[in-house]
PDB file of C-alpha atoms and ligand atoms in Angstrom:
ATOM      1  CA  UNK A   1      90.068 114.580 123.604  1.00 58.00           C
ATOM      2  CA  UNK A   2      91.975 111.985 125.308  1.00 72.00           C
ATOM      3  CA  UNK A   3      95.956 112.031 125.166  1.00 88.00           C
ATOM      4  CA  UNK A   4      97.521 110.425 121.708  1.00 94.00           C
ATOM      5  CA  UNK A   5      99.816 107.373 122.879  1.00 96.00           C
ATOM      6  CA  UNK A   6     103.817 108.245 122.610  1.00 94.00           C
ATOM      7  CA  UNK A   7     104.603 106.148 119.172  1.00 94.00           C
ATOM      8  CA  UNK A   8     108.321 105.167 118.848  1.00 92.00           C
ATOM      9  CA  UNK A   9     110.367 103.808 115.381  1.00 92.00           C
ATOM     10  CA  UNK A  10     113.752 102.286 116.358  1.00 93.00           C
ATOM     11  CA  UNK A  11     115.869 100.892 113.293  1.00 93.00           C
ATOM     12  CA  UNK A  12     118.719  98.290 113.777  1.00 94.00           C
ATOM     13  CA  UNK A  13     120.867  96.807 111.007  1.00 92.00           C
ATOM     14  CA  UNK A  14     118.591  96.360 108.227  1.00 92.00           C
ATOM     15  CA  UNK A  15     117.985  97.533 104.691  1.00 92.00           C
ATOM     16  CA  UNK A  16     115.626 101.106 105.795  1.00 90.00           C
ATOM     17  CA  UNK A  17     112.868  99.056 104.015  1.00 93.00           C
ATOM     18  CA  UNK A  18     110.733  98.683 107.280  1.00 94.00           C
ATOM     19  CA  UNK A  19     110.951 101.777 108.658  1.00 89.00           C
ATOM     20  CA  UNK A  20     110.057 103.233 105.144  1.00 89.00           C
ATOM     21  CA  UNK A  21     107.204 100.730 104.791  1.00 92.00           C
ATOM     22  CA  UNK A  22     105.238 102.826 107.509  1.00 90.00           C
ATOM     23  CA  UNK A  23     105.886 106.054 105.464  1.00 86.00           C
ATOM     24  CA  UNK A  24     103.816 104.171 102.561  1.00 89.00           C
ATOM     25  CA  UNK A  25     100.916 104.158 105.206  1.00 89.00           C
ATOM     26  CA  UNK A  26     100.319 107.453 102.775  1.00 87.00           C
ATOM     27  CA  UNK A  27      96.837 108.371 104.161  1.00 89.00           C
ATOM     28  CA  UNK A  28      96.699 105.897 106.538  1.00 92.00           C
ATOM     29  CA  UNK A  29      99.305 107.085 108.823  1.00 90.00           C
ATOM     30  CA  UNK A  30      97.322 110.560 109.488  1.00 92.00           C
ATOM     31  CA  UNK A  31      94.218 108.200 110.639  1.00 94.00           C
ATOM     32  CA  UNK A  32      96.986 106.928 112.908  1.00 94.00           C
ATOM     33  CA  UNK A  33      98.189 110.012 113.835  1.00 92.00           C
ATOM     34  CA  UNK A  34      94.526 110.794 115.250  1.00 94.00           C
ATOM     35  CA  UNK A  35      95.810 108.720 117.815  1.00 96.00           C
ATOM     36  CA  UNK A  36      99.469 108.264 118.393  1.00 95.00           C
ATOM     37  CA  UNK A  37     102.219 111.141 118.076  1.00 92.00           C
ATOM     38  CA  UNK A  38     105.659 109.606 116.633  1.00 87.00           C
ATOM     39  CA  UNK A  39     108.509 110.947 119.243  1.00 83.00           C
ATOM     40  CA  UNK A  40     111.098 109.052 117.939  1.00 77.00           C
ATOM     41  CA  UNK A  41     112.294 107.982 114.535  1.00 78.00           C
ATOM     42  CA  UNK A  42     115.574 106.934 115.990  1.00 67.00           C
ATOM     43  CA  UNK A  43     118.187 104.917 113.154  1.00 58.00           C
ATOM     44  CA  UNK A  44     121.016 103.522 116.313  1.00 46.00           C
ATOM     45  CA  UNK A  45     121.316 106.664 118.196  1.00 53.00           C
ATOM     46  CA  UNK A  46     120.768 106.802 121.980  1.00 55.00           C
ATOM     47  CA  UNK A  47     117.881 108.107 123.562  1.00 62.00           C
ATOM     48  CA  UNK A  48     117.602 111.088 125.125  1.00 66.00           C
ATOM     49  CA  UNK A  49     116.949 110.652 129.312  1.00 67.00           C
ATOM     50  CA  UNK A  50     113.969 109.941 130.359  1.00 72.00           C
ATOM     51  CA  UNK A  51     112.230 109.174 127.510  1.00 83.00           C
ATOM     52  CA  UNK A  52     108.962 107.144 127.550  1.00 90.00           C
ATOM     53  CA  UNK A  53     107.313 105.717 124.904  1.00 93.00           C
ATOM     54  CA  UNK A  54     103.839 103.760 124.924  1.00 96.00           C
ATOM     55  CA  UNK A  55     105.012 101.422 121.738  1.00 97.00           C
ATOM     56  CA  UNK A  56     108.008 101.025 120.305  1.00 96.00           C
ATOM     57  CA  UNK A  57     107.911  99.702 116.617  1.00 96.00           C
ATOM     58  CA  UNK A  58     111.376  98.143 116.249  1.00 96.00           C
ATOM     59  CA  UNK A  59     113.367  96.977 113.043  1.00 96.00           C
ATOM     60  CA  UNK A  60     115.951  95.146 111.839  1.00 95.00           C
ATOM     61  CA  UNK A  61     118.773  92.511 113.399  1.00 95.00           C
ATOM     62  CA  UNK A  62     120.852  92.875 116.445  1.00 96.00           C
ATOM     63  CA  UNK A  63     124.250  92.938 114.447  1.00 93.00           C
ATOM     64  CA  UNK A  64     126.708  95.086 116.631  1.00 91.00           C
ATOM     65  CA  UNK A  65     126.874  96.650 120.506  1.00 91.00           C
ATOM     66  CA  UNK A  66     125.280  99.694 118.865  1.00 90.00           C
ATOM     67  CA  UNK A  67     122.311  97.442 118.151  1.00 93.00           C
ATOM     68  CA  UNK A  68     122.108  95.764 121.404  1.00 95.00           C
ATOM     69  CA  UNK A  69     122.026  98.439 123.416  1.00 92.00           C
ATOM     70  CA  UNK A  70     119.728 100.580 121.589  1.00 91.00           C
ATOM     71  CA  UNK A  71     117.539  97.632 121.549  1.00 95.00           C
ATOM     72  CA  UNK A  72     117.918  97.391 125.235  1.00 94.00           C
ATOM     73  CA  UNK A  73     117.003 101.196 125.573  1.00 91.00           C
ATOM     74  CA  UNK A  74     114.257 100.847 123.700  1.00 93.00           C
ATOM     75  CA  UNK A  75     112.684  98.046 125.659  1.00 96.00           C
ATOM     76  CA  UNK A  76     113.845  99.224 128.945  1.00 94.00           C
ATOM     77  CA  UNK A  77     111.605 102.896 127.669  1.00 93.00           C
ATOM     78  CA  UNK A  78     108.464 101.504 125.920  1.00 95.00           C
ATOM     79  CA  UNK A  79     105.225  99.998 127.554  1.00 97.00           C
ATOM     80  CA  UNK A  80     104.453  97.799 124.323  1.00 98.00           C
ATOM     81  CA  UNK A  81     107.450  96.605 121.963  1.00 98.00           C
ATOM     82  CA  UNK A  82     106.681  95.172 118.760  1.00 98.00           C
ATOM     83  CA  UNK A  83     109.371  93.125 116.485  1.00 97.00           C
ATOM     84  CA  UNK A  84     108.857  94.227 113.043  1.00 97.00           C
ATOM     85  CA  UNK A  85     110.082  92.603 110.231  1.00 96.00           C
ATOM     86  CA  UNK A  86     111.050  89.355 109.257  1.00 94.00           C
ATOM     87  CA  UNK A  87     114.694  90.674 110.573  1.00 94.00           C
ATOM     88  CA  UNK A  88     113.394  91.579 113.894  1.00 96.00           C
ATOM     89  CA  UNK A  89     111.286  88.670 114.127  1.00 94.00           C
ATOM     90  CA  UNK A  90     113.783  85.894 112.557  1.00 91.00           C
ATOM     91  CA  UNK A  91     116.900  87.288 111.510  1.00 91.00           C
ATOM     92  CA  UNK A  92     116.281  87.318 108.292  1.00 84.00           C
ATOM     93  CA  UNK A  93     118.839  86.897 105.303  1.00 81.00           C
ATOM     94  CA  UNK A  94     121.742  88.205 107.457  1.00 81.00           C
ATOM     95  CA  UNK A  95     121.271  85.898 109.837  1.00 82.00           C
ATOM     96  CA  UNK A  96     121.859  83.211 107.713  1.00 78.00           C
ATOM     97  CA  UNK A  97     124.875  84.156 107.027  1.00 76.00           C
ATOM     98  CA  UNK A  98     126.726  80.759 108.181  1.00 77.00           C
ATOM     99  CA  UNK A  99     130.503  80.724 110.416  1.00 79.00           C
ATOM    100  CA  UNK A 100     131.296  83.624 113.135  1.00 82.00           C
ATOM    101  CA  UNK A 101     131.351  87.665 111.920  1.00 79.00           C
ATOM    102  CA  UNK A 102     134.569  87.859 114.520  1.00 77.00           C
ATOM    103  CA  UNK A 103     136.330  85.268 112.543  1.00 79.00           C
ATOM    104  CA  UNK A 104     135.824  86.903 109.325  1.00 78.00           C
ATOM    105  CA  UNK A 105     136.709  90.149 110.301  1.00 77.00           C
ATOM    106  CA  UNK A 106     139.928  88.923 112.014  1.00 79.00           C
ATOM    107  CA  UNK A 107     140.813  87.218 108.474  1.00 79.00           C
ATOM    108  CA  UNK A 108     140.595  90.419 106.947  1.00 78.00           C
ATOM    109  CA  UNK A 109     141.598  93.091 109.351  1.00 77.00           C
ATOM    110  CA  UNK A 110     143.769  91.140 111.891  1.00 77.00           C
ATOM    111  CA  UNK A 111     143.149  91.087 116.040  1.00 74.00           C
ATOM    112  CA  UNK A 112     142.309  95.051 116.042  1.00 70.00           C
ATOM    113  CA  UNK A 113     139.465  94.129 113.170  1.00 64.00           C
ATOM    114  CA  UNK A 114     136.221  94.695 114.659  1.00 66.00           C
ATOM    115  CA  UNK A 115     135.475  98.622 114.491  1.00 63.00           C
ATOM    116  CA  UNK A 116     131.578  98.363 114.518  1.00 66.00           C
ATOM    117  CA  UNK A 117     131.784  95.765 117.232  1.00 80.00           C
ATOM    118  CA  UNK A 118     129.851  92.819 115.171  1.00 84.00           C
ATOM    119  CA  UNK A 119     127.920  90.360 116.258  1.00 91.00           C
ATOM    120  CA  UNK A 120     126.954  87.712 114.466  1.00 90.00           C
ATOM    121  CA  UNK A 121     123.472  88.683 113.146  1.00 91.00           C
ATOM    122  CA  UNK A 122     119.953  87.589 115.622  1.00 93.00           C
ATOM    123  CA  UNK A 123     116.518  88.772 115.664  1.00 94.00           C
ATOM    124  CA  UNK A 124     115.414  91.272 118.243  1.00 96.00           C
ATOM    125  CA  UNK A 125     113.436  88.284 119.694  1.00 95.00           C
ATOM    126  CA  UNK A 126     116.218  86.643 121.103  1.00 95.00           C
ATOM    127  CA  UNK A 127     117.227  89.197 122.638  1.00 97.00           C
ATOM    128  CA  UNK A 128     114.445  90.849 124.774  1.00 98.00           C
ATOM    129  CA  UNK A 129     110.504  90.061 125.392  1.00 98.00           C
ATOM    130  CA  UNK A 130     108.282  91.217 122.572  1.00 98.00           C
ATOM    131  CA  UNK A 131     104.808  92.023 123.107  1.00 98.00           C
ATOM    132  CA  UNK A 132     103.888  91.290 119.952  1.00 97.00           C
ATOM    133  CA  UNK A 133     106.163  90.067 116.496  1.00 96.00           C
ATOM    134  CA  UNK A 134     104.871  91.281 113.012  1.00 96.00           C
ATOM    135  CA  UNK A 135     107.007  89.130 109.811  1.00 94.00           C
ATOM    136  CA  UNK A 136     107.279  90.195 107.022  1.00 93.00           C
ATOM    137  CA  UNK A 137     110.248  91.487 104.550  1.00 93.00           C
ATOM    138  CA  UNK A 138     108.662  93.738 104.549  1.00 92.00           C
ATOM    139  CA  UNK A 139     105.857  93.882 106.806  1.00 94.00           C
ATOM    140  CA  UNK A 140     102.447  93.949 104.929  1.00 92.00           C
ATOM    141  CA  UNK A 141     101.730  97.716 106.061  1.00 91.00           C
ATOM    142  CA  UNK A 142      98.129  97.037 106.809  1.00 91.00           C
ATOM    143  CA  UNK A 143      99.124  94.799 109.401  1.00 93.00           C
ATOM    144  CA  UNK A 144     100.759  97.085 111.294  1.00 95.00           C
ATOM    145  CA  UNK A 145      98.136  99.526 111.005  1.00 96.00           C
ATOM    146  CA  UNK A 146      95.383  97.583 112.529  1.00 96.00           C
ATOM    147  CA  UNK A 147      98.172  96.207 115.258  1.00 97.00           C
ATOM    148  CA  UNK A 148      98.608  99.612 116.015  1.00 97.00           C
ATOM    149  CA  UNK A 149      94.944 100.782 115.629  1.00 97.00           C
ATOM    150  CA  UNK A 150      93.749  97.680 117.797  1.00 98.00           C
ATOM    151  CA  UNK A 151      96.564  98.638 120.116  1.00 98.00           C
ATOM    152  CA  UNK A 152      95.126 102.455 120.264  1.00 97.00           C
ATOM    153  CA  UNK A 153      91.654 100.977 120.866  1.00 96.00           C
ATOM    154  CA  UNK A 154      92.601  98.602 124.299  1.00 96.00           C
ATOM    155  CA  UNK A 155      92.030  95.704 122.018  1.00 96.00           C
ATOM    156  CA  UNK A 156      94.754  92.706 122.228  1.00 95.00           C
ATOM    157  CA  UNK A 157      95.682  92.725 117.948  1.00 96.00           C
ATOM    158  CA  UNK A 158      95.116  89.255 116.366  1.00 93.00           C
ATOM    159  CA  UNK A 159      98.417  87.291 116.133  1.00 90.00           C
ATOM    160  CA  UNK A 160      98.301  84.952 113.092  1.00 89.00           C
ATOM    161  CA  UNK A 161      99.129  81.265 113.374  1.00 89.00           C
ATOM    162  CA  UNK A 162      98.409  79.856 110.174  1.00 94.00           C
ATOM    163  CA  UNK A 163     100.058  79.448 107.026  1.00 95.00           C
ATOM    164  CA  UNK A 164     100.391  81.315 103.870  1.00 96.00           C
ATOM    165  CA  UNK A 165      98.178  78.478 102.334  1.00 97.00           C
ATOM    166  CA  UNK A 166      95.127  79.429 104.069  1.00 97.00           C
ATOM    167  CA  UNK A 167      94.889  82.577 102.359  1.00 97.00           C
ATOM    168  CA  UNK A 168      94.860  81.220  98.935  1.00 98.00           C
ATOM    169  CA  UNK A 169      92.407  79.262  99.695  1.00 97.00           C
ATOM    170  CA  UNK A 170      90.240  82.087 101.259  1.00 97.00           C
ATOM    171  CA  UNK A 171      91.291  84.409  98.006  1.00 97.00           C
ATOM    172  CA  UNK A 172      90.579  81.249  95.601  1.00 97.00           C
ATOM    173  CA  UNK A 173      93.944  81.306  94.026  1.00 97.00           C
ATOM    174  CA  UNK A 174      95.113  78.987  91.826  1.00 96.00           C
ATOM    175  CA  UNK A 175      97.653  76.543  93.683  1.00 97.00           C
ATOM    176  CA  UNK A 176     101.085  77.142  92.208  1.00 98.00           C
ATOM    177  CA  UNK A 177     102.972  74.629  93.435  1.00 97.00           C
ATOM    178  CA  UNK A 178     100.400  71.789  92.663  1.00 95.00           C
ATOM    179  CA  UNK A 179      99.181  73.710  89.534  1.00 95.00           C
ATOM    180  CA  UNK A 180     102.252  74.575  88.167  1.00 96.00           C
ATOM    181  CA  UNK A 181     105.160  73.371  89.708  1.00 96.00           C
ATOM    182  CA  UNK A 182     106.766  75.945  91.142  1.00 97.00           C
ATOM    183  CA  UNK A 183     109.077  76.075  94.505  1.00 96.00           C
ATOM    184  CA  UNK A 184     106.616  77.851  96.805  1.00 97.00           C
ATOM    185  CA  UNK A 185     106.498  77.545 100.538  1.00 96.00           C
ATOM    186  CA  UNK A 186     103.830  78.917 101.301  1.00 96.00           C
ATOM    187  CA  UNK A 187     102.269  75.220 103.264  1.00 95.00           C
ATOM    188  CA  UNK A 188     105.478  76.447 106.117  1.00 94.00           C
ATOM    189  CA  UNK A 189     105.573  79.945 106.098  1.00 94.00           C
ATOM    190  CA  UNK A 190     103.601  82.333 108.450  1.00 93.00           C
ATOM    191  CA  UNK A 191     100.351  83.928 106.758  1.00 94.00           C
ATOM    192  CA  UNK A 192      99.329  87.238 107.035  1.00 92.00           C
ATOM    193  CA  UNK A 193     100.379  88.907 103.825  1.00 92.00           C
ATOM    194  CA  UNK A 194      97.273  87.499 102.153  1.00 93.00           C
ATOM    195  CA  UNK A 195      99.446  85.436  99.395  1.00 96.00           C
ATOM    196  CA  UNK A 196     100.824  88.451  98.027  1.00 95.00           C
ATOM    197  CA  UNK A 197     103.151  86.508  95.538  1.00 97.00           C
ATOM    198  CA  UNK A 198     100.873  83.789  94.567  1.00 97.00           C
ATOM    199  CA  UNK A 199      98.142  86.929  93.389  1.00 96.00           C
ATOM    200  CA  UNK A 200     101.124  87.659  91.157  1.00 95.00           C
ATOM    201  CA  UNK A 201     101.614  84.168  89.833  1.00 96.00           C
ATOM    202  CA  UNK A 202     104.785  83.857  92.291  1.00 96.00           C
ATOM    203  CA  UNK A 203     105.619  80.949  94.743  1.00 96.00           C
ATOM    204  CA  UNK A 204     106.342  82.206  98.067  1.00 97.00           C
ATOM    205  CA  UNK A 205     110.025  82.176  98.834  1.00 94.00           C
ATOM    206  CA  UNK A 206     109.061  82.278 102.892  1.00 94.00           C
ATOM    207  CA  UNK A 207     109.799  85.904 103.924  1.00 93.00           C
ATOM    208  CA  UNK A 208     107.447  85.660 106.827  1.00 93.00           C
ATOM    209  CA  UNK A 209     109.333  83.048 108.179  1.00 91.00           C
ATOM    210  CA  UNK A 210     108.628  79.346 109.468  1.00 89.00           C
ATOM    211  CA  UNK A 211     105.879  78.798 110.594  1.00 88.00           C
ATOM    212  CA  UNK A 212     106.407  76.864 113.802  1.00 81.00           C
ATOM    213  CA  UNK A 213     103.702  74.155 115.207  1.00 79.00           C
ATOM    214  CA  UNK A 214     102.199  71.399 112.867  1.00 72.00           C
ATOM    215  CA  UNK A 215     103.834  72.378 109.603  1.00 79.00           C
ATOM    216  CA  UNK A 216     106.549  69.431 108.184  1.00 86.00           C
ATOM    217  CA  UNK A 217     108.931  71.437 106.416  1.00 88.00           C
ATOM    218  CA  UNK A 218     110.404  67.216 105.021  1.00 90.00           C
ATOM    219  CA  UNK A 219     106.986  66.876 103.516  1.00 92.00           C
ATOM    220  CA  UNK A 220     107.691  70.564 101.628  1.00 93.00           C
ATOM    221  CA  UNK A 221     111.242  69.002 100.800  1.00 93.00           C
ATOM    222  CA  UNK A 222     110.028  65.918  99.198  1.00 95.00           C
ATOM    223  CA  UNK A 223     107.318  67.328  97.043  1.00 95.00           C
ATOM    224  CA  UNK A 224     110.201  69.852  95.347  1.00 96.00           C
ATOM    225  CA  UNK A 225     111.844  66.712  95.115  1.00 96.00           C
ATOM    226  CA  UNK A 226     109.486  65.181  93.119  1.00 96.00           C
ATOM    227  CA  UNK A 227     108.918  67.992  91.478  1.00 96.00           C
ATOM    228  CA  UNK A 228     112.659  67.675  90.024  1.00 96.00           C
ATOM    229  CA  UNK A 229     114.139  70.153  92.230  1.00 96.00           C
ATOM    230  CA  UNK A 230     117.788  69.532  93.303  1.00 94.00           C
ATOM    231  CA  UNK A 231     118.777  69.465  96.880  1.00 93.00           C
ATOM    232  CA  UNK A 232     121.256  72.343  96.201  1.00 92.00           C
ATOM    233  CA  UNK A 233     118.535  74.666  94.917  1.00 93.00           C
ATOM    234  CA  UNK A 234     116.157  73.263  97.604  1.00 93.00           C
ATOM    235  CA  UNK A 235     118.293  73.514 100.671  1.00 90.00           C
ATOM    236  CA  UNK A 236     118.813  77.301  99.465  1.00 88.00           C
ATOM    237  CA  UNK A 237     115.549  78.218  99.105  1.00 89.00           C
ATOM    238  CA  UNK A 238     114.746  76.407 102.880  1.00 88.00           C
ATOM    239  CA  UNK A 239     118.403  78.471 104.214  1.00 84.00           C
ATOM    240  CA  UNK A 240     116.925  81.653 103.361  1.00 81.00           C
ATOM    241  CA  UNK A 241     114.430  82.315 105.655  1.00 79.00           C
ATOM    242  CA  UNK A 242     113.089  79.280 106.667  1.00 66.00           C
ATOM    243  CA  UNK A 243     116.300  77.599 109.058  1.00 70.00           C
ATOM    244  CA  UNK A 244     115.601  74.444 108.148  1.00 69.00           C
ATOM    245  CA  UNK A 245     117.504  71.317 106.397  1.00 66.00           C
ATOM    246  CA  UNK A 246     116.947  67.863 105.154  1.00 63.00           C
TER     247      UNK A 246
HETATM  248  S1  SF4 B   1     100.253  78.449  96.011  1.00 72.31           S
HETATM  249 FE1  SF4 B   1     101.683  78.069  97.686  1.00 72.31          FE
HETATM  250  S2  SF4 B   1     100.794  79.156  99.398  1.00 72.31           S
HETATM  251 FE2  SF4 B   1      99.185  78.936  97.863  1.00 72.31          FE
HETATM  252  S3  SF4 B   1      98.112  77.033  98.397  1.00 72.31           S
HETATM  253 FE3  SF4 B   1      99.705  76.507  96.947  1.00 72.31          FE
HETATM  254  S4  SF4 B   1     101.438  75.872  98.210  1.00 72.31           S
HETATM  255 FE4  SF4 B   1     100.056  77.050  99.499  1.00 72.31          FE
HETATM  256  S1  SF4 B   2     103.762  84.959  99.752  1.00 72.31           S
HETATM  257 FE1  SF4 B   2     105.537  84.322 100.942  1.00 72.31          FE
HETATM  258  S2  SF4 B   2     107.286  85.435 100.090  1.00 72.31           S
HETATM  259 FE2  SF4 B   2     105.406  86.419  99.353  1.00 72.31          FE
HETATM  260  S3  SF4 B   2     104.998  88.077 100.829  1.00 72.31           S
HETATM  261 FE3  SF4 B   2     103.863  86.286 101.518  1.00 72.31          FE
HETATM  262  S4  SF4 B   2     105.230  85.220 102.950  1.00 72.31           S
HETATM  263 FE4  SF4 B   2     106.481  86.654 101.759  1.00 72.31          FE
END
């Protein structure tokens, strides 16, 4: 029986929701486990010397030193690093947090104010080379399992470049935002979570994260415009996770 591949979870600053989402694998994760054995399930902690680690499956924003060097670790230690998360992949709601974290400490705690060593908030992306980046807040957990199963097999796993629009289509669901009016930006948002909200009558608020190429996030803006949305509610909704304004 060949050797199982050294399978690594690293967490940064993030809600846990991630790195619980492949605990939800339920049944799943002992198919993967046929082929990868978890040595790490590290939450900002160093690691130990001379660890190796065939794929690291990392989570959550580079927010303080503790971050950035784990994160740097953690590359430094793994043969194939995947960003998971919309966090790890775009920075996700923290890092759209607008003005400097070491000016707002120093307005509340003064010039010795910055015990965690902040940074201001950035996805693992802009930090070090991914081999592969997996949106999603969170994830869709069958994603990650065939990344990780294609990744087990020698096969390259498919990286999705097309918007959440295209999998209404394929599912035949009812367009929400032409049907019924609702805010949904799904025609700029990376696919790949197979229109989860619109199956539940939802419009997609963007937690995979914009979608970059041919999409025209000022064509999105100017149909919730005629819709009757107001550029307060409309520049929120685009702040979240898509990083864009009119
Ligand atoms: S419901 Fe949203 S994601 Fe689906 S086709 Fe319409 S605009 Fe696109
Ligand atoms: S439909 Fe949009 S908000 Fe919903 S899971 Fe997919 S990308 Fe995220």
């Amino acid at each position: 029986m060949m050797d199982k591949l050294k399978l690594a979870v690293f967490e940064l600053t993030d809600c846990g929701g991630c790195a619980l989402n492949i605990l939800f694998l339920y049944e799943k994760l002992f198919d993967l486990l046929e082929f990868y054995e978890i040595t790490e399930f590290h939450m900002a902690t160093s690691l130990s010397e001379g660890s190796h680690y065939d794929v690291a499956l990392v989570t959550g924003t580079v927010s303080s030193q503790r971050d950035l060097a784990l994160l740097k670790e953690a590359r430094n230690h793994s043969d194939y690093l995947i960003a998971l998360g919309t966090c790890a992949t775009h920075g996700s709601v923290q890092a759209s947090v607008e003005g400097s974290i070491r000016e707002k400490l120093k307005r509340v705690y003064g010039d010795e104010g910055n015990p965690m060593r902040a940074l201001d908030s950035k996805p693992v992306v802009e930090y070090v080379a991914v081999d592969f980046a997996l949106p999603g807040c969170p994830y869709d957990k069958n994603e990650v399992y065939q990344v990780l199963i294609d990744i087990a097999k020698g096969i390259e796993p498919v990286k999705k470049d097309y918007p959440v629009c295209v999998e209404c289509k394929l599912n035949e669901y009812e367009c929400v935002l032409v049907k019924k009016g609702l805010p949904c930006l799904g025609p700029i948002t990376y696919g790949g979570c197979n229109a989860a909200c619109i199956r539940s009558g939802l419009g997609c608020i963007g937690c995979r994260g914009p979608l970059p190429g041919e999409v025209n996030p000022a064509s999105e803006y100017e149909i919730l415009k005629d819709l009757g949305y107001d550029d307060d509610y409309i520049i929120r909704k685009f702040k979240t996770f898509a990083r864009w304004e009119p």
